[in-house]
mmCIF file of C-alpha atoms in Angstrom:
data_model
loop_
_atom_site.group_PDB
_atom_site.id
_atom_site.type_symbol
_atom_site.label_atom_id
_atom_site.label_comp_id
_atom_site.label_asym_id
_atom_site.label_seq_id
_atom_site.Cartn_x
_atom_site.Cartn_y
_atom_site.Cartn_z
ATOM 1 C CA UNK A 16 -48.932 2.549 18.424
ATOM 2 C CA UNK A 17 -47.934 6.002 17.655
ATOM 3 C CA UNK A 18 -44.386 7.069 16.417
ATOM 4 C CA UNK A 19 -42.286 10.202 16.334
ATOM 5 C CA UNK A 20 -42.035 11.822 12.649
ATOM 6 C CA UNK A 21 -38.892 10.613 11.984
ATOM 7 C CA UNK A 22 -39.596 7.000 13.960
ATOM 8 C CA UNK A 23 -40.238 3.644 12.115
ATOM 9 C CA UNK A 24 -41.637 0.827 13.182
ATOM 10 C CA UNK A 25 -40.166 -1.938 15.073
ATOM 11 C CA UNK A 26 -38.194 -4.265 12.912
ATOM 12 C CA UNK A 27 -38.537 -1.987 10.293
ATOM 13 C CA UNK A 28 -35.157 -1.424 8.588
ATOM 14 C CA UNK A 29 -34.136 2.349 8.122
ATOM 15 C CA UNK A 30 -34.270 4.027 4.169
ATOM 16 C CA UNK A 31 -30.056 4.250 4.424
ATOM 17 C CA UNK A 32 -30.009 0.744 5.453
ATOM 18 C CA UNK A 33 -32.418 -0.510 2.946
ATOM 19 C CA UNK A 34 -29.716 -1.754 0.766
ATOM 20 C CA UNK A 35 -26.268 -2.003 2.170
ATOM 21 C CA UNK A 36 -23.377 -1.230 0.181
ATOM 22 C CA UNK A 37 -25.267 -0.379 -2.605
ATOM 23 C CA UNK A 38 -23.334 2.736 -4.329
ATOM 24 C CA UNK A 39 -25.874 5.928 -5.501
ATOM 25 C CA UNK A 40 -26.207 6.580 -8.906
ATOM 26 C CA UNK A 41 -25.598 10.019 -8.625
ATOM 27 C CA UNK A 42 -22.369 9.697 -6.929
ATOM 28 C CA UNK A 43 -21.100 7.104 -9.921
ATOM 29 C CA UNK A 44 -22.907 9.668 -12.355
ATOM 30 C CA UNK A 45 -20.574 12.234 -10.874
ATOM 31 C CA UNK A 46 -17.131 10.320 -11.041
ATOM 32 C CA UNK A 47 -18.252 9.256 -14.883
ATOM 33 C CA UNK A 48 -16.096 12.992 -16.364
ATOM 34 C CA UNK A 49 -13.369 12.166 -13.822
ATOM 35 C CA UNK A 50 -13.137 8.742 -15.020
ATOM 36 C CA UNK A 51 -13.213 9.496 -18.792
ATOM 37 C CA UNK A 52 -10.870 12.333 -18.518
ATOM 38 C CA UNK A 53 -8.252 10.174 -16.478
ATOM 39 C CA UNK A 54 -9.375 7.101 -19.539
ATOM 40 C CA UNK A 55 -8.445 9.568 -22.552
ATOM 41 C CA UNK A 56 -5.857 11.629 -21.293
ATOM 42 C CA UNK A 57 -3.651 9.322 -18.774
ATOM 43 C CA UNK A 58 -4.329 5.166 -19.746
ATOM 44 C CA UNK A 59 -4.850 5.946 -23.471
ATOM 45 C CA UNK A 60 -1.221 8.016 -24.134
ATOM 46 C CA UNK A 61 0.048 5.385 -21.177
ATOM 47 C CA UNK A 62 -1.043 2.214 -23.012
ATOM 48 C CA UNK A 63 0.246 4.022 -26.617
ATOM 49 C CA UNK A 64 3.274 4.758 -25.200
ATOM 50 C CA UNK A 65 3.995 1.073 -23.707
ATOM 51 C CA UNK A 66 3.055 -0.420 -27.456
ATOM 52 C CA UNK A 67 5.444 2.638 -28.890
ATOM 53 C CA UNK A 68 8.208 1.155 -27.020
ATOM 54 C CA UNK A 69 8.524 -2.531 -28.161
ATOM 55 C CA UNK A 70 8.256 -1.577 -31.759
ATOM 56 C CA UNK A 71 10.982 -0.831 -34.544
ATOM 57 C CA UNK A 72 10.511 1.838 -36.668
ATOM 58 C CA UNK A 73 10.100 1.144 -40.873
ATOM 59 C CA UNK A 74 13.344 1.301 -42.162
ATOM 60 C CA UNK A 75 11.503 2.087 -45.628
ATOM 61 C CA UNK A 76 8.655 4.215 -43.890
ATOM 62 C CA UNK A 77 7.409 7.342 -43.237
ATOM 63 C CA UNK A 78 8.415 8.714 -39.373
ATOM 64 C CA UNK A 79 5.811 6.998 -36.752
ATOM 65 C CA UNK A 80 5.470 3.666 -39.209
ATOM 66 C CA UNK A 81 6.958 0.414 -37.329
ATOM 67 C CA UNK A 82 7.656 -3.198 -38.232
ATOM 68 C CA UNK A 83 5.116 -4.527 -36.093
ATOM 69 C CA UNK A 84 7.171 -7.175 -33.764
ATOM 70 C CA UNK A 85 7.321 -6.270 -30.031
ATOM 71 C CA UNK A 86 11.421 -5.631 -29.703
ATOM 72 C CA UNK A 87 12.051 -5.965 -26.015
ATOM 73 C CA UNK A 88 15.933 -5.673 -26.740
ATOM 74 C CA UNK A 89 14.906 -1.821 -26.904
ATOM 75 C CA UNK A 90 14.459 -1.458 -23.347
ATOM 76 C CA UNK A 91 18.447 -3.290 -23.580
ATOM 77 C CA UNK A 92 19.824 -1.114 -25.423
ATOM 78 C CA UNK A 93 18.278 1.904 -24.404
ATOM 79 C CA UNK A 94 20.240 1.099 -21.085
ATOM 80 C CA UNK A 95 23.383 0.023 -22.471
ATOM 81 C CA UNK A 96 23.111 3.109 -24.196
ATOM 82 C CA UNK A 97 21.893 6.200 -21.859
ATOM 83 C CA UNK A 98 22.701 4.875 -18.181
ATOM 84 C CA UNK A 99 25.641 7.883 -17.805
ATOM 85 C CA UNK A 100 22.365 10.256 -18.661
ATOM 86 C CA UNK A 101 20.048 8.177 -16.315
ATOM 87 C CA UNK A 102 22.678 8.206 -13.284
ATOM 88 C CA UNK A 103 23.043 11.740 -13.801
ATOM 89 C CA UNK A 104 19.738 12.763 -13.609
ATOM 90 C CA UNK A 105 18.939 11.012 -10.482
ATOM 91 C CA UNK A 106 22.306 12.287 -8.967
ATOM 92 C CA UNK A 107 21.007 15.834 -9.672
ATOM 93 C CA UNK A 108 17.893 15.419 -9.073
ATOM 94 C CA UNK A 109 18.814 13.927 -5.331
ATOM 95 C CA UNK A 110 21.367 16.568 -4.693
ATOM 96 C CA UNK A 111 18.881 19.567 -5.732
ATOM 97 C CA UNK A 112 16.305 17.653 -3.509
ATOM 98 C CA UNK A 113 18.566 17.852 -0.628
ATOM 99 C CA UNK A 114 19.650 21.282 -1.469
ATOM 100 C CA UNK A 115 15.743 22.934 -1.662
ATOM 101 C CA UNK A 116 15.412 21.046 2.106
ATOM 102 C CA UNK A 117 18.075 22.816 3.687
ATOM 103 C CA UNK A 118 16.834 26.305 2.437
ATOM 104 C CA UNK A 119 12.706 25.201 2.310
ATOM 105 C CA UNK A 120 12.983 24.290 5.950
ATOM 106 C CA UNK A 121 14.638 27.088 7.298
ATOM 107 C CA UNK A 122 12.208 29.101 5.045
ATOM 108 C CA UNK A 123 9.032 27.041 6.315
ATOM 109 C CA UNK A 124 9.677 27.265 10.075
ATOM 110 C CA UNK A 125 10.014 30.629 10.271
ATOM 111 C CA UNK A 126 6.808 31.480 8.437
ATOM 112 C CA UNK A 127 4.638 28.518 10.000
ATOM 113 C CA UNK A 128 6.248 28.867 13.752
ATOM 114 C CA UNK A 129 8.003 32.371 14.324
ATOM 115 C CA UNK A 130 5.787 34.534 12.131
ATOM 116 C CA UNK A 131 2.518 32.859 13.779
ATOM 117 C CA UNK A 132 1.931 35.910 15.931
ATOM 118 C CA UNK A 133 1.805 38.277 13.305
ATOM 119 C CA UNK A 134 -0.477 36.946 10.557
ATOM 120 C CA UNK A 135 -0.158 40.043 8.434
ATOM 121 C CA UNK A 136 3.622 39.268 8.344
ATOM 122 C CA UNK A 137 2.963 35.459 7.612
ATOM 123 C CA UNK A 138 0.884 36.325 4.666
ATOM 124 C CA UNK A 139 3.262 38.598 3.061
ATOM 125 C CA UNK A 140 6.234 36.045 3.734
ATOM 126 C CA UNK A 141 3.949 32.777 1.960
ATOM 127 C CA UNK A 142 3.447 35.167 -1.027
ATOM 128 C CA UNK A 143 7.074 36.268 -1.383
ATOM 129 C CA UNK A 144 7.367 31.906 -1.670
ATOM 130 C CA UNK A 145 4.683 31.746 -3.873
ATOM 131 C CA UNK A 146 5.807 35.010 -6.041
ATOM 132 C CA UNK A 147 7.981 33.001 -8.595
ATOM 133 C CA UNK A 148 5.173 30.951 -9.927
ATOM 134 C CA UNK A 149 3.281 33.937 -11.303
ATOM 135 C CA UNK A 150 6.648 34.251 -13.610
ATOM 136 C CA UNK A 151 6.835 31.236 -16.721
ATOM 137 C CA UNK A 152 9.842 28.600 -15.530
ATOM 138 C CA UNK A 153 11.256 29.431 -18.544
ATOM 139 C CA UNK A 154 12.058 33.151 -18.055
ATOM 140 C CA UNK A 155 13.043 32.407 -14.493
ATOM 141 C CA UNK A 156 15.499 30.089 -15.964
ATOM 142 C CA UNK A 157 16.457 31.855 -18.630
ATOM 143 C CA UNK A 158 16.811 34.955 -16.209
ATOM 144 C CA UNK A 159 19.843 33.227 -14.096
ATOM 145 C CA UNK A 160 21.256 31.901 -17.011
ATOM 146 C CA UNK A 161 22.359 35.870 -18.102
ATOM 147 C CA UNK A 162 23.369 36.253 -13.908
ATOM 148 C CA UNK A 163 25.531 33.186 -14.505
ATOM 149 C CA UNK A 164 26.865 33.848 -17.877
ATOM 150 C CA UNK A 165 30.879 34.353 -18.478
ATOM 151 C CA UNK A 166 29.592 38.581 -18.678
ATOM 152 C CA UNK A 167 27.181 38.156 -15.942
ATOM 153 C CA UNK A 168 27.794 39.732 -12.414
ATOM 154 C CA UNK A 169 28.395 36.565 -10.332
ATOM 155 C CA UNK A 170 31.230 34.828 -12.721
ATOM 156 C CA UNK A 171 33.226 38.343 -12.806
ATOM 157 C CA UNK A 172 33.043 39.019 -8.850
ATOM 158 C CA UNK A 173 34.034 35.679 -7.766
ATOM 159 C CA UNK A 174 36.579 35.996 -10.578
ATOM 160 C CA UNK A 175 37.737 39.012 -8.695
ATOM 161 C CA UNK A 176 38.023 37.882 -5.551
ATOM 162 C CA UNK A 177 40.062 34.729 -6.615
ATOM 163 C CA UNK A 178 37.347 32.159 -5.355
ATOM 164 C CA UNK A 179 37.535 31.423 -9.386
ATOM 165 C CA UNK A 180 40.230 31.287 -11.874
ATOM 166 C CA UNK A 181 39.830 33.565 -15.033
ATOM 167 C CA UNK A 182 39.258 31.001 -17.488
ATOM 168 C CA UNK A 183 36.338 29.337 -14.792
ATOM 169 C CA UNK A 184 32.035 29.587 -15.981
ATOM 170 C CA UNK A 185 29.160 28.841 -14.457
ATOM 171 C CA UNK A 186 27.037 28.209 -17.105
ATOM 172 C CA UNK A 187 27.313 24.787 -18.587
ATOM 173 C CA UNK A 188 28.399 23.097 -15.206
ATOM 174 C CA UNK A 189 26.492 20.295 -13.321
ATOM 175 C CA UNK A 190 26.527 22.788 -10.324
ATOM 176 C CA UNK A 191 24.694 25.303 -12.625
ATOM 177 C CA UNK A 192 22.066 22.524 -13.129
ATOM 178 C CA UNK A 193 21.559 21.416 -9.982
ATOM 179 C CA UNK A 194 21.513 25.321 -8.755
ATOM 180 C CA UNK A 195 18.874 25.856 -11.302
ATOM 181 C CA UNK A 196 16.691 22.495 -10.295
ATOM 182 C CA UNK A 197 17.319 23.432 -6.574
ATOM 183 C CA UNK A 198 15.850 27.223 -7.526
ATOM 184 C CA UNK A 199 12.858 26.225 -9.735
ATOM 185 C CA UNK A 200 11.434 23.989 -6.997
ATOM 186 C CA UNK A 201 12.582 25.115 -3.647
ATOM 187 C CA UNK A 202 8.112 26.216 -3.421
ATOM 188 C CA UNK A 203 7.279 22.903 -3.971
ATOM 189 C CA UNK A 204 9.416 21.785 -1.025
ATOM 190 C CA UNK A 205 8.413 24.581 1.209
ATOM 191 C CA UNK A 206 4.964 25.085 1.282
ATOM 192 C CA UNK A 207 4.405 21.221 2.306
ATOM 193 C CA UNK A 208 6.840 21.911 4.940
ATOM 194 C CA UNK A 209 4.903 24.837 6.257
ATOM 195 C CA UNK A 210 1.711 23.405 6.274
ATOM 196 C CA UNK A 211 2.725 20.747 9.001
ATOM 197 C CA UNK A 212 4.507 23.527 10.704
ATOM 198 C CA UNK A 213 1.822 25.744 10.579
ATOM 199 C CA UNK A 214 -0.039 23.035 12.474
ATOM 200 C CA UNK A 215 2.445 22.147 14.947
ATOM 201 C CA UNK A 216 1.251 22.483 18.569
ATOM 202 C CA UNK A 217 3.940 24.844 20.054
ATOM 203 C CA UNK A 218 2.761 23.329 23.749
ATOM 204 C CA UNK A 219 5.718 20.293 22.727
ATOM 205 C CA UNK A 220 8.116 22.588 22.001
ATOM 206 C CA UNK A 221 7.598 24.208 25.501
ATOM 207 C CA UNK A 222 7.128 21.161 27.199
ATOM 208 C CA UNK A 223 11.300 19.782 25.782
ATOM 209 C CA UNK A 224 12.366 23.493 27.279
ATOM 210 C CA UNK A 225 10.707 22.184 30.273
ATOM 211 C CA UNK A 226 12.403 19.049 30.418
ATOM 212 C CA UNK A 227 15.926 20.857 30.242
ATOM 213 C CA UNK A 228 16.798 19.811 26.361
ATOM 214 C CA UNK A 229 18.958 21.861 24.510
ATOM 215 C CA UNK A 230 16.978 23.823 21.418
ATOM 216 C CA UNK A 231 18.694 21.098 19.086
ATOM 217 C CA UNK A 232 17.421 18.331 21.098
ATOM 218 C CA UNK A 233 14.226 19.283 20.905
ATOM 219 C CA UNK A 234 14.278 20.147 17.435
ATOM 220 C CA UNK A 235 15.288 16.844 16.614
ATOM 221 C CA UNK A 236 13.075 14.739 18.973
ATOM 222 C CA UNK A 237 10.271 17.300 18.715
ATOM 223 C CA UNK A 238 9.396 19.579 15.876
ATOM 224 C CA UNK A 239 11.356 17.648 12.906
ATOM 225 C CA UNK A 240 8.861 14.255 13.722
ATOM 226 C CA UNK A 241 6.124 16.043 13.611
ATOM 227 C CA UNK A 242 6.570 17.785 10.728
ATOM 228 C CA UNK A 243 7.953 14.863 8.956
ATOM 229 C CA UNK A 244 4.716 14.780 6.729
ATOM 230 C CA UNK A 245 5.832 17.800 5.143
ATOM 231 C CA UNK A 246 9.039 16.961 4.840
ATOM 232 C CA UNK A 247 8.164 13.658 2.642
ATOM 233 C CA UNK A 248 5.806 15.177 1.111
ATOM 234 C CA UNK A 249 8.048 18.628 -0.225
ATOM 235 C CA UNK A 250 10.774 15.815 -1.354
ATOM 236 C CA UNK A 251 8.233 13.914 -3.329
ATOM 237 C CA UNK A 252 7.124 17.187 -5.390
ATOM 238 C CA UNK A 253 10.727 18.145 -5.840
ATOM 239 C CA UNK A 254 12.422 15.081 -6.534
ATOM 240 C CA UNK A 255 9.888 13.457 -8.992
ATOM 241 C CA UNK A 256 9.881 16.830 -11.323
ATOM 242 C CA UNK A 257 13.523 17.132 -10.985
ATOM 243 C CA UNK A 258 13.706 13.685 -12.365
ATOM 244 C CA UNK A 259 12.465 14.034 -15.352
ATOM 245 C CA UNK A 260 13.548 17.630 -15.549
ATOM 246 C CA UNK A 261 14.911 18.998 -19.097
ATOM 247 C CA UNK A 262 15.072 22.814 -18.993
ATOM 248 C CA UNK A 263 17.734 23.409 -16.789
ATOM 249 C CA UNK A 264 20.185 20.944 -18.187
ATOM 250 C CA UNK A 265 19.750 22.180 -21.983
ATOM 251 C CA UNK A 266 22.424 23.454 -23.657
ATOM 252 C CA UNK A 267 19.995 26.860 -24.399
ATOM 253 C CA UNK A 268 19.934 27.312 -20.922
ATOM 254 C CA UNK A 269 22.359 26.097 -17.800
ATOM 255 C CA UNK A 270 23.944 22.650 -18.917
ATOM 256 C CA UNK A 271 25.959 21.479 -21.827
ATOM 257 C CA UNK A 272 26.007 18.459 -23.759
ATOM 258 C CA UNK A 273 27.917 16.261 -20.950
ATOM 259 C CA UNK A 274 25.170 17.570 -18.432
ATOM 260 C CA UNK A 275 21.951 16.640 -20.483
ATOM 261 C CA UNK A 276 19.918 14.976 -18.360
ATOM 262 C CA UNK A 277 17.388 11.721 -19.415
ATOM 263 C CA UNK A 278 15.078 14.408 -20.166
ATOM 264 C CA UNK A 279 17.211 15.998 -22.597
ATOM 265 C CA UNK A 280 17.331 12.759 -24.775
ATOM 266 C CA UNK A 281 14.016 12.093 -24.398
ATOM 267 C CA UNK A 282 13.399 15.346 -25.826
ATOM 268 C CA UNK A 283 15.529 14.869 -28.484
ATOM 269 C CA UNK A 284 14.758 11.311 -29.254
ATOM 270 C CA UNK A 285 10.968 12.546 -29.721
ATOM 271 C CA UNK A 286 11.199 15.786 -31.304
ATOM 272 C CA UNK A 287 14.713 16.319 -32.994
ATOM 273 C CA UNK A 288 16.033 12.627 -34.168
ATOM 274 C CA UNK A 289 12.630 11.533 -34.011
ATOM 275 C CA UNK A 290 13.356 7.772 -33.068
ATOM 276 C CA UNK A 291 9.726 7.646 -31.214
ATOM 277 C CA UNK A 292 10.602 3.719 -29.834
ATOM 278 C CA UNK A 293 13.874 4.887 -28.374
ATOM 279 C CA UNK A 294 11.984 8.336 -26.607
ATOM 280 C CA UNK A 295 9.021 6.013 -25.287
ATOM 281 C CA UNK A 296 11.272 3.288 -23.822
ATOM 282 C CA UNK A 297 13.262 5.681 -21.672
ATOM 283 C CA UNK A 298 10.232 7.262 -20.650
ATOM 284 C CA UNK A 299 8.842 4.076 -19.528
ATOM 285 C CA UNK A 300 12.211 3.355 -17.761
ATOM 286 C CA UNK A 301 12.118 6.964 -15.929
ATOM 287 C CA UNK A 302 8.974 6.022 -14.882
ATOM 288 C CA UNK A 303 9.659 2.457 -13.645
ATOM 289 C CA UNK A 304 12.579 3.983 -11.539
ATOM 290 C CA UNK A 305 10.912 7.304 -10.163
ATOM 291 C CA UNK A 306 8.079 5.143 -8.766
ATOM 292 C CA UNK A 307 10.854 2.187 -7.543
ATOM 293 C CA UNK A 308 12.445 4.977 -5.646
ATOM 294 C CA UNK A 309 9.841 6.817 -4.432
ATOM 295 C CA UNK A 310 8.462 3.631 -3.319
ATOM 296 C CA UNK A 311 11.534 2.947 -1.135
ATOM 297 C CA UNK A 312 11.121 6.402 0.046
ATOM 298 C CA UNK A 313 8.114 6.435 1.445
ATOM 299 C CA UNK A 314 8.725 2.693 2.962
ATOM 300 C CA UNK A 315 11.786 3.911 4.406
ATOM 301 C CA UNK A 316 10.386 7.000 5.449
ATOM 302 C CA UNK A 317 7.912 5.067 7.596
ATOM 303 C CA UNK A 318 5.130 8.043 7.350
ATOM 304 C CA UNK A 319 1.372 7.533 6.300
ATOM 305 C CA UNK A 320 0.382 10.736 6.640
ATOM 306 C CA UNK A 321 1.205 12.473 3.456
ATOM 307 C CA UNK A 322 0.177 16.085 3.170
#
C-alpha cells in the first residue's frame, strides 16, 4: 500500500506521540540558567534570610556572629515593637494606591480610548507617562523635596493665600509621603490601566448609548469591568513597592522620624544599628503581610485575568 510523504502506516503511532508527556531535553536544557539564577539569587538570600531571623546575635562577637538557638520570640518582639511603623506603612501605602488610581485612570482612558484616532498623539502622550523613569527615583524625589521645602514655591504661595498658616511645612508630613509614593508610582498604575483600555472594544460603549444609559452608567457597567484587569493589576505594582517603600519617608528626603515607614527601620536595623536578626524578621513579616493582602485582593477582586 502506498502512503503520502508525510503518511504512516495504519496503527502506527505518530513521532510526537511516540512518548506522551515526555518533556524535551532541550526545553529543560533551556530553563536550567533560569532555574539557577532564580536558585542563587531568590531561594538562597530567601532561605539565609529566614535562618537570619530566628537567631540572636553574639553578645561577645563580631557583627553577623549569633548564638546559634532559633529565637522565635524575635518575630514577638519585633511586633510588640514596630507595629505603629508597620500600620503606617500599609496606611500610606493604601492611600497613595488609591491616590495614583484616581489620576492613572483618568490618565489611561484618555490615551487608550480618546487619543485612539490619532496614534501620533497617543505615542507622544504614553512617553510623556513613561518620561520620569529615564530620571533616577532618587533625584525625582529629591527634586520635590526642594518644591516642598519651607523656601520652596508651593509652602510660600499657599502660605500667601492663607490655605496655610505661617509656621505650616510640607516637608516632613505624612501627606508629603504619601504625595511622594503617589508621584513615584502613578506609571506603574497607569500603563496596566491603558493596556486593557487600549483593548477595549468601543462597539459596548456605543451599544449602553444605545440603550439610553447615562455616560456614568455605562462607565460603570461597561468600560470600568472590562478594564478591571488593569485596574488590579496597576494596584498590585503600586501597592506592593509602596509597601516596602523607604525613600520617600526618610528623614533626607520627605518624612521625619514619626513618618519612617517599616522600610526605614529595616534600613536602619541592617545598615546603621546593624541588629541583622531584628532587619530580617521584619522583612519576613512585610513579606508575610504584602502577600496576605494581596492575596485577599485578588480573591476579593474576583479577576483571573491579570495583565
Amino acid at each position: 500500500m502506498a502512503f503520502g510523504a508525510f503518511g504512516s502506516a495504519p496503527g502506527t503511532p505518530a513521532v510526537a506521540d511516540a512518548a506522551p508527556g515526555r518533556k524535551s531535553p532541550v526545553a529543560l536544557l533551556l530553563l536550567l540558567p533560569g532555574v539557577a539564577y532564580l536558585a542563587l539569587f531568590f531561594v538562597v538570600p530567601f532561605v539565609s534570610l529566614i535562618v537570619t531571623s530566628v537567631k540572636a546575635p553574639d553578645p561577645f562577637g563580631e557583627i553577623g556572629r549569633y548564638v546559634y538557638a532559633f529565637r522565635w520570640e524575635n518575630y514577638a518582639e519585633v511586633l510588640a515593637t514596630y507595629w505603629p511603623h508597620i500600620g503606617r506603612s500599609f496606611g500610606f501605602a493604601i492611600a497613595a494606591t488609591i491616590i495614583a488610581l484616581l489620576i492613572g485612570y483618568p490618565i489611561a482612558y484618555f490615551i487608550g480610548v480618546k487619543l485612539r484616532r490619532f496614534p501620533l498623539l497617543q505615542a507622544l502622550a504614553l512617553v510623556l507617562v513613561i518620561a520620569p523613569f529615564f530620571i533616577s527615583f532618587l533625584l525625582r524625589t529629591f527634586a520635590w523635596k526642594q518644591i516642598l521645602a519651607d523656601e520652596g514655591p508651593v509652602l510660600g504661595v499657599l502660605q500667601s493665600m492663607t490655605i496655610l498658616p505661617d509656621d505650616a511645612r510640607l516637608t516632613g508630613t505624612a501627606g508629603a509621603v504619601i504625595f511622594g509614593i503617589a508621584y513615584n508610582f502613578i506609571p506603574f498604575m497607569t500603563l496596566p490601566i491603558y493596556t486593557s483600555l487600549e483593548r477595549l472594544d468601543l462597539r459596548y460603549v456605543e451599544a449602553g448609548g444605545d440603550l439610553y444609559a447615562s455616560p456614568v452608567t455605562t462607565f460603570f457597567t461597561v468600560t470600568l469591568p472590562l478594564s478591571m484587569p488593569g485596574v488590579v493589576s496597576g494596584t498590585l505594582l503600586t501597592f506592593i513597592p509602596a509597601a516596602g517603600d523607604y525613600i520617600n519617608a526618610s528623614s533626607d528626603f520627605l518624612g521625619a522620624p514619626d513618618t519612617a515607614m517599616i522600610g526605614n527601620v529595616i534600613e536602619a536595623n541592617f545598615l546603621r544599628v546593624e541588629n541583622y536578626p531584628v532587619a530580617a524578621s521584619l522583612s519576613i513579616i512585610l513579606m508575610g503581610a504584602i502577600l496576605l493582602l494581596v492575596g485577599l485582593y485578588i480573591r476579593r477582586a474576583g479577576t483571573k485575568d491579570l495583565v
